[in-house]
mmCIF file of C-alpha atoms in Angstrom:
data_model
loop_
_atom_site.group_PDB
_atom_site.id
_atom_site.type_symbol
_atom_site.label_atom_id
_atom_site.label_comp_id
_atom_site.label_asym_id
_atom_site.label_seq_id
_atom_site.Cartn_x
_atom_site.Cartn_y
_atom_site.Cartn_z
ATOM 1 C CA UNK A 1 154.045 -51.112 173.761
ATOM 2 C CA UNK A 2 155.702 -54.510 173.763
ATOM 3 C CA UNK A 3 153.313 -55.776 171.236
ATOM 4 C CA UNK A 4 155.009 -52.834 168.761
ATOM 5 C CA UNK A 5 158.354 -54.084 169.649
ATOM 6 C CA UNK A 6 157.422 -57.067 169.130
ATOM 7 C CA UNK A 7 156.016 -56.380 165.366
ATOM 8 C CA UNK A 8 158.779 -54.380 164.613
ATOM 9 C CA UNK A 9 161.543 -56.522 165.773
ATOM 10 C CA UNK A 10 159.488 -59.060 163.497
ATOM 11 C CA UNK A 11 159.515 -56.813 160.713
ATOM 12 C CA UNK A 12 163.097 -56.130 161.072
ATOM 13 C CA UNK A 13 163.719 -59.830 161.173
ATOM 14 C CA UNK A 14 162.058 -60.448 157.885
ATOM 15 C CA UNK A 15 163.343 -57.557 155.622
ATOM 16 C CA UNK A 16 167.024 -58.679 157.410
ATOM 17 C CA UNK A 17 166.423 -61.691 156.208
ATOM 18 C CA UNK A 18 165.100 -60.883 152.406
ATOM 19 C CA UNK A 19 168.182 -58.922 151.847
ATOM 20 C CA UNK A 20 170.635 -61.630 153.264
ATOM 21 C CA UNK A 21 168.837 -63.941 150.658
ATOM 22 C CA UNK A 22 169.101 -61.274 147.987
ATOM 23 C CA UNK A 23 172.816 -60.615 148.506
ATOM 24 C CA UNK A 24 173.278 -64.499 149.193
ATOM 25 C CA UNK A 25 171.510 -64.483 145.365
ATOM 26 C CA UNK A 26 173.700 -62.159 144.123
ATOM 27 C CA UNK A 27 176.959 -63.507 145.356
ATOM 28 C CA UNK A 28 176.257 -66.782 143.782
ATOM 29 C CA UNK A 29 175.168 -66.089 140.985
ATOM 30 C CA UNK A 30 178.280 -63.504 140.336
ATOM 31 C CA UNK A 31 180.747 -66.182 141.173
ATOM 32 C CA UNK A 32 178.647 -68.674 138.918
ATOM 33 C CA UNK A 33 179.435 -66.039 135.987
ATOM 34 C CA UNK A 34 182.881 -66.072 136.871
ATOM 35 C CA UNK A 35 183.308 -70.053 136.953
ATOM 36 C CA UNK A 36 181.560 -69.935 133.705
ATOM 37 C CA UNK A 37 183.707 -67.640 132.284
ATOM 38 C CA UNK A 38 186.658 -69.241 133.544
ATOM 39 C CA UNK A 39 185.761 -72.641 131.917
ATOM 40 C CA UNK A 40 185.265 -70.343 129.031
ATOM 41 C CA UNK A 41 188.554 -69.222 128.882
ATOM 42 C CA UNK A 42 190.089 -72.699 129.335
ATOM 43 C CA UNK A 43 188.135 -74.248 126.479
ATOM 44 C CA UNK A 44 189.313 -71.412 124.557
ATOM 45 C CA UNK A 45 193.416 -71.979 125.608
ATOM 46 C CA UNK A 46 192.902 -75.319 125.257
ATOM 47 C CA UNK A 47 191.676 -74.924 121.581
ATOM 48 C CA UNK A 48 194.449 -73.173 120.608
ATOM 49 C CA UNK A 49 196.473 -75.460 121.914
ATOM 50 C CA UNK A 50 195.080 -78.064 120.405
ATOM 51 C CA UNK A 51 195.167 -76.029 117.163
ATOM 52 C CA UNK A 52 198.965 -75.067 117.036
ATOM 53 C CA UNK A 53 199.972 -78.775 117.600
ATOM 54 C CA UNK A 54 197.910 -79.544 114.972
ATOM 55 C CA UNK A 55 199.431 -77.030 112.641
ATOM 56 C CA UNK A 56 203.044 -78.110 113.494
ATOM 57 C CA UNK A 57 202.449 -81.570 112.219
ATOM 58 C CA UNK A 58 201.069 -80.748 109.197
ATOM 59 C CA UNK A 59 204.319 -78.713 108.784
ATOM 60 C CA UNK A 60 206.497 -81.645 109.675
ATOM 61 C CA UNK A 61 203.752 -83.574 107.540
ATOM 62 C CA UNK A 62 204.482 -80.714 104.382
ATOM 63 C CA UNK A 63 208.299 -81.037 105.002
ATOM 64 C CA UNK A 64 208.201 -84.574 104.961
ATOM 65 C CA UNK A 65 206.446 -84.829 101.923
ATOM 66 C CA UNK A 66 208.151 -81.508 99.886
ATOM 67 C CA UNK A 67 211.108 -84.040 101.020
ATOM 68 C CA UNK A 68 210.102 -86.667 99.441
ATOM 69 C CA UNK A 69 208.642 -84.779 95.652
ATOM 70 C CA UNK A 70 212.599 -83.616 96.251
ATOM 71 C CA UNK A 71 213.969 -87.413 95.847
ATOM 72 C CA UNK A 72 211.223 -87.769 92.814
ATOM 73 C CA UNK A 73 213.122 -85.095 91.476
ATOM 74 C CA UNK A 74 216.506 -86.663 91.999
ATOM 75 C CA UNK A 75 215.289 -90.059 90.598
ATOM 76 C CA UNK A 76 213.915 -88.342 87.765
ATOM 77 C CA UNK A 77 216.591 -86.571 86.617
ATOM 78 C CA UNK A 78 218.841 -90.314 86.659
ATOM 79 C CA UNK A 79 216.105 -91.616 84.824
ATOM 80 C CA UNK A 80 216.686 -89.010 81.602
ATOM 81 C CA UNK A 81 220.136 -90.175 81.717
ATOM 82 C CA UNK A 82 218.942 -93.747 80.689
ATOM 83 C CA UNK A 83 217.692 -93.864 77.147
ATOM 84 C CA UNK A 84 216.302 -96.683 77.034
ATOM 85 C CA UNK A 85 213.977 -96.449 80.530
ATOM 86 C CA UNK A 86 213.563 -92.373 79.195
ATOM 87 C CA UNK A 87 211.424 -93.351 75.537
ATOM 88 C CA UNK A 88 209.203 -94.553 76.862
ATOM 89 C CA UNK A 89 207.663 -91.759 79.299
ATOM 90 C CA UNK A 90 208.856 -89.389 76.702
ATOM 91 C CA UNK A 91 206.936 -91.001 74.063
ATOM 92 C CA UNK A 92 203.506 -90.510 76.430
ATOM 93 C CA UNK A 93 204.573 -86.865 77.160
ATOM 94 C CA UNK A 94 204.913 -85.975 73.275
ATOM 95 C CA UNK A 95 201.677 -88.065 72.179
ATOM 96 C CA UNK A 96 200.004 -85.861 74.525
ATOM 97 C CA UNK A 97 203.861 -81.962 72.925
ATOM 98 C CA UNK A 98 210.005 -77.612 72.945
ATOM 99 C CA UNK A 99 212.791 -80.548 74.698
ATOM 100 C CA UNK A 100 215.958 -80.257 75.783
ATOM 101 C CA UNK A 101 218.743 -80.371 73.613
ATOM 102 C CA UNK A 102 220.054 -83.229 74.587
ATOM 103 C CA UNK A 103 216.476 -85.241 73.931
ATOM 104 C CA UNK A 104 216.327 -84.054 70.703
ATOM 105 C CA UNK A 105 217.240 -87.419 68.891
ATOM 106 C CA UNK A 106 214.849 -89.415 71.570
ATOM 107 C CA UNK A 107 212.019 -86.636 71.249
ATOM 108 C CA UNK A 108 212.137 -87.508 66.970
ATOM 109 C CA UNK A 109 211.761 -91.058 67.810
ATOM 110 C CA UNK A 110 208.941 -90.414 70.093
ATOM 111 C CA UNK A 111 207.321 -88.111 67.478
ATOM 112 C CA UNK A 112 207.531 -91.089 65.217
ATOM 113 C CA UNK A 113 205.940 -93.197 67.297
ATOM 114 C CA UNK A 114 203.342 -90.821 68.407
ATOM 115 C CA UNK A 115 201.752 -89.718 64.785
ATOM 116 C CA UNK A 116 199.663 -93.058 63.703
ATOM 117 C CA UNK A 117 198.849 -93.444 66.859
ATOM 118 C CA UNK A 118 197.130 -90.286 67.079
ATOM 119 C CA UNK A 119 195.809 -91.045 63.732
ATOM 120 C CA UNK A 120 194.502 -93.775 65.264
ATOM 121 C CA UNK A 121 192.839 -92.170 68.297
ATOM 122 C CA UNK A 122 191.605 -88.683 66.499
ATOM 123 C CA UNK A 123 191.147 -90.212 63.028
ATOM 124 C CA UNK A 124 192.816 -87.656 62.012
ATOM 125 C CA UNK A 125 195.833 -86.123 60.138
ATOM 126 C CA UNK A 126 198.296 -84.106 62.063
ATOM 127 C CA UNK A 127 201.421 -82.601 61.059
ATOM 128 C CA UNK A 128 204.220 -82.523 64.159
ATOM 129 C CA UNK A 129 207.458 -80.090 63.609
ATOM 130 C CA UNK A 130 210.595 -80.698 66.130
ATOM 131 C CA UNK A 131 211.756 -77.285 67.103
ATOM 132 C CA UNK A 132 215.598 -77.135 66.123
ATOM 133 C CA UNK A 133 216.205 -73.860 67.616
ATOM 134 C CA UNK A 134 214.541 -73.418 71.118
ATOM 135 C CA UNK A 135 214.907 -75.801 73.239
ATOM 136 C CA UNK A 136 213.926 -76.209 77.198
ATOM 137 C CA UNK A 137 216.274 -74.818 79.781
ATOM 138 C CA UNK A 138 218.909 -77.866 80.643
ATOM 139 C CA UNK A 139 218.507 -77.680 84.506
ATOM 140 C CA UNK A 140 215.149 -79.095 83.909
ATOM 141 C CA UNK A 141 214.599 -82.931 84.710
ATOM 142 C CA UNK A 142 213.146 -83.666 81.351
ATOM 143 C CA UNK A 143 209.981 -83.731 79.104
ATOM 144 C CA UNK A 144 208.416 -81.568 75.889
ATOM 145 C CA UNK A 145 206.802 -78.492 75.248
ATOM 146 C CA UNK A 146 203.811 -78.733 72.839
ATOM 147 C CA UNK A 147 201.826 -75.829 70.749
ATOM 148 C CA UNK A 148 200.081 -75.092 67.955
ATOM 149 C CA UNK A 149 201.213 -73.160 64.663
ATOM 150 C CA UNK A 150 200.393 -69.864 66.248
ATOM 151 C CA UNK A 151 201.908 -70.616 69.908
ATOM 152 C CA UNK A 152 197.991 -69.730 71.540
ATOM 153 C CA UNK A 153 198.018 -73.273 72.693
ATOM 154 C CA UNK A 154 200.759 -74.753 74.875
ATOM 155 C CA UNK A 155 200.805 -78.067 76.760
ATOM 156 C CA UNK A 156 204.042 -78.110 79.440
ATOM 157 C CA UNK A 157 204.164 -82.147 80.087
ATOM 158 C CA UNK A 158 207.792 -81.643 81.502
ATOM 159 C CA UNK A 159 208.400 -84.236 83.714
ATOM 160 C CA UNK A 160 208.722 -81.287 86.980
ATOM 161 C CA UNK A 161 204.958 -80.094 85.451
ATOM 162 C CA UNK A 162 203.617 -83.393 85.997
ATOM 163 C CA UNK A 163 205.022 -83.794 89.285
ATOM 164 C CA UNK A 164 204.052 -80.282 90.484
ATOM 165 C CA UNK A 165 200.486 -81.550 88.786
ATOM 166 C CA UNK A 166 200.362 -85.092 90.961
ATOM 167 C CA UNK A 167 201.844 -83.088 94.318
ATOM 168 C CA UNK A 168 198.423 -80.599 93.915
ATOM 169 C CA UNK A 169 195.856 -83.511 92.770
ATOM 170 C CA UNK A 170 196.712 -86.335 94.559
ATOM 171 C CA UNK A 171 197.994 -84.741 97.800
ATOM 172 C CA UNK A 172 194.936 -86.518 99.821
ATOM 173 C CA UNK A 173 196.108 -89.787 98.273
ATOM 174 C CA UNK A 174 199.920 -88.716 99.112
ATOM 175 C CA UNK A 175 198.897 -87.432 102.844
ATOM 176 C CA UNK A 176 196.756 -90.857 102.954
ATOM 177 C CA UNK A 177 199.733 -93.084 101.876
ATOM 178 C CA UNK A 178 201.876 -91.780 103.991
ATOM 179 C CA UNK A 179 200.391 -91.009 107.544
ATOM 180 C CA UNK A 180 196.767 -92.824 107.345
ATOM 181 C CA UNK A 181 193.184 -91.303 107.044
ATOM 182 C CA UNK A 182 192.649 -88.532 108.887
ATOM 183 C CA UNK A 183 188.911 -88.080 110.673
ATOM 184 C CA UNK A 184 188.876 -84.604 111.297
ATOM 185 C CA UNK A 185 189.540 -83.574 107.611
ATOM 186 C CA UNK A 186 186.483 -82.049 106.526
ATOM 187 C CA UNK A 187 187.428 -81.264 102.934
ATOM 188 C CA UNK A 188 190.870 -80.874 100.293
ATOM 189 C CA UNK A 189 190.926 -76.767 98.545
ATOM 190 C CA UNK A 190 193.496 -76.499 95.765
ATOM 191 C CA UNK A 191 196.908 -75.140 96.699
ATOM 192 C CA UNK A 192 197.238 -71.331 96.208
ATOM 193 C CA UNK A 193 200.870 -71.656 95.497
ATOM 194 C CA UNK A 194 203.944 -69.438 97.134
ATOM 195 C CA UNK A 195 205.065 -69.646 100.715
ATOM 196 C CA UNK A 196 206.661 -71.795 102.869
ATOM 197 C CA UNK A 197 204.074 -74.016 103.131
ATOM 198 C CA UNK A 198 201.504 -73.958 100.180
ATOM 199 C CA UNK A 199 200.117 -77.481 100.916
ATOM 200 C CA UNK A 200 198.322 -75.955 104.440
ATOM 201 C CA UNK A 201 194.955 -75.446 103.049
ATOM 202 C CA UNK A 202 193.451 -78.730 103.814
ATOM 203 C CA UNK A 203 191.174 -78.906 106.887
ATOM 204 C CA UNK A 204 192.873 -81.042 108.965
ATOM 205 C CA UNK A 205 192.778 -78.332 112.017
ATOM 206 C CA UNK A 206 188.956 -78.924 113.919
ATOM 207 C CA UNK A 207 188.636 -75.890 116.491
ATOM 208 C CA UNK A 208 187.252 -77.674 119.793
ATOM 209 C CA UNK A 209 183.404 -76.656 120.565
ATOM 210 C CA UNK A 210 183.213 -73.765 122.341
#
């Protein structure tokens, strides 16, 4: 009779003990899941934190430079007041090109100017005609308006077109320039134009690993 007990006190002792260590399993490893995803969620908040700071600079980085195209602007439009510093951009942008009224006499000269040498370049004739009638809208800085007999070709080298055209191709050179190479920019996409900020679609932002 004791030698029963005995064996089933031992019995009892072992399958105590094999469901302790199962539960004792079970509770760690359920607490290891919830430390995991814990540190989960904290890589994840601290990703998008990371993230928004990252997109507020490159708004204060857009403002700063949409500030600065702004001044371009300004200087620009002083510079069409000047005649003499004005031919000579003027004669590159009709070589290339309606004007405003007010160019009309410097856009002639610059036509002059402009047909040998594209005799020169082309070797060949070309007959240029100064629109008398329509002209550019005078709240624009400056520049021409070129096309053909028929109107299906235009070139716009207004002096705002070829800004808007160096603020969309040489924004990495701009960004560069002005705050320093960036190592987390993976690659440049064309602006899609509109918005507040159109300049955003750069890949500056690098989500953290997760």
């Amino acid at each position: 009779m004791a030698l029963r007990d005995a064996d089933a006190e031992e019995e009892f002792n072992i399958e105590n003990g094999r469901l302790v260590q199962t539960q004792r399993l079970k509770i760690t490893e359920y607490y290891e899941k919830k430390e995991k995803q814990i540190e989960q969620q904290k890589k994840i908040q601290m990703s998008n934190l990371m993230n928004q700071a990252r997109l507020k600079v490159l708004r204060a980085r857009d403002d700063l430079i949409t500030d600065l195209l702004n001044e371009v602007k300004q200087r620009l439009s002083k510079v069409v007041k000047d005649t003499t510093r004005y031919q000579v951009p003027l004669d590159g942008l009709v070589l290339q090109g309606l004007d405003q009224k007010q160019d009309f006499s410097l856009v002639n000269a610059a036509v002059q100017k402009a047909i040998p040498m594209y005799k020169i370049a082309t070797k060949n004739d070309v007959d240029v005609q100064t629109d008398q009638e329509s002209y550019l809208p005078e709240d624009l800085v400056g520049g021409v308006e070129i096309h053909n007999g028929d109107h299906k070709i235009k070139v716009f080298n207004t002096l705002e077109r070829r800004l808007d055209l160096i603020d969309q191709q040489m924004m990495p050179e701009v960004q560069g320039a002005l705050f320093g190479a960036n190592a987390n920019r993976r690659f440049w996409t064309k602006p899609s134009g509109g918005g507040a900020h159109p300049r955003l679609s750069c890949c500056d932002v690098e989500a953290s690993d997760i």
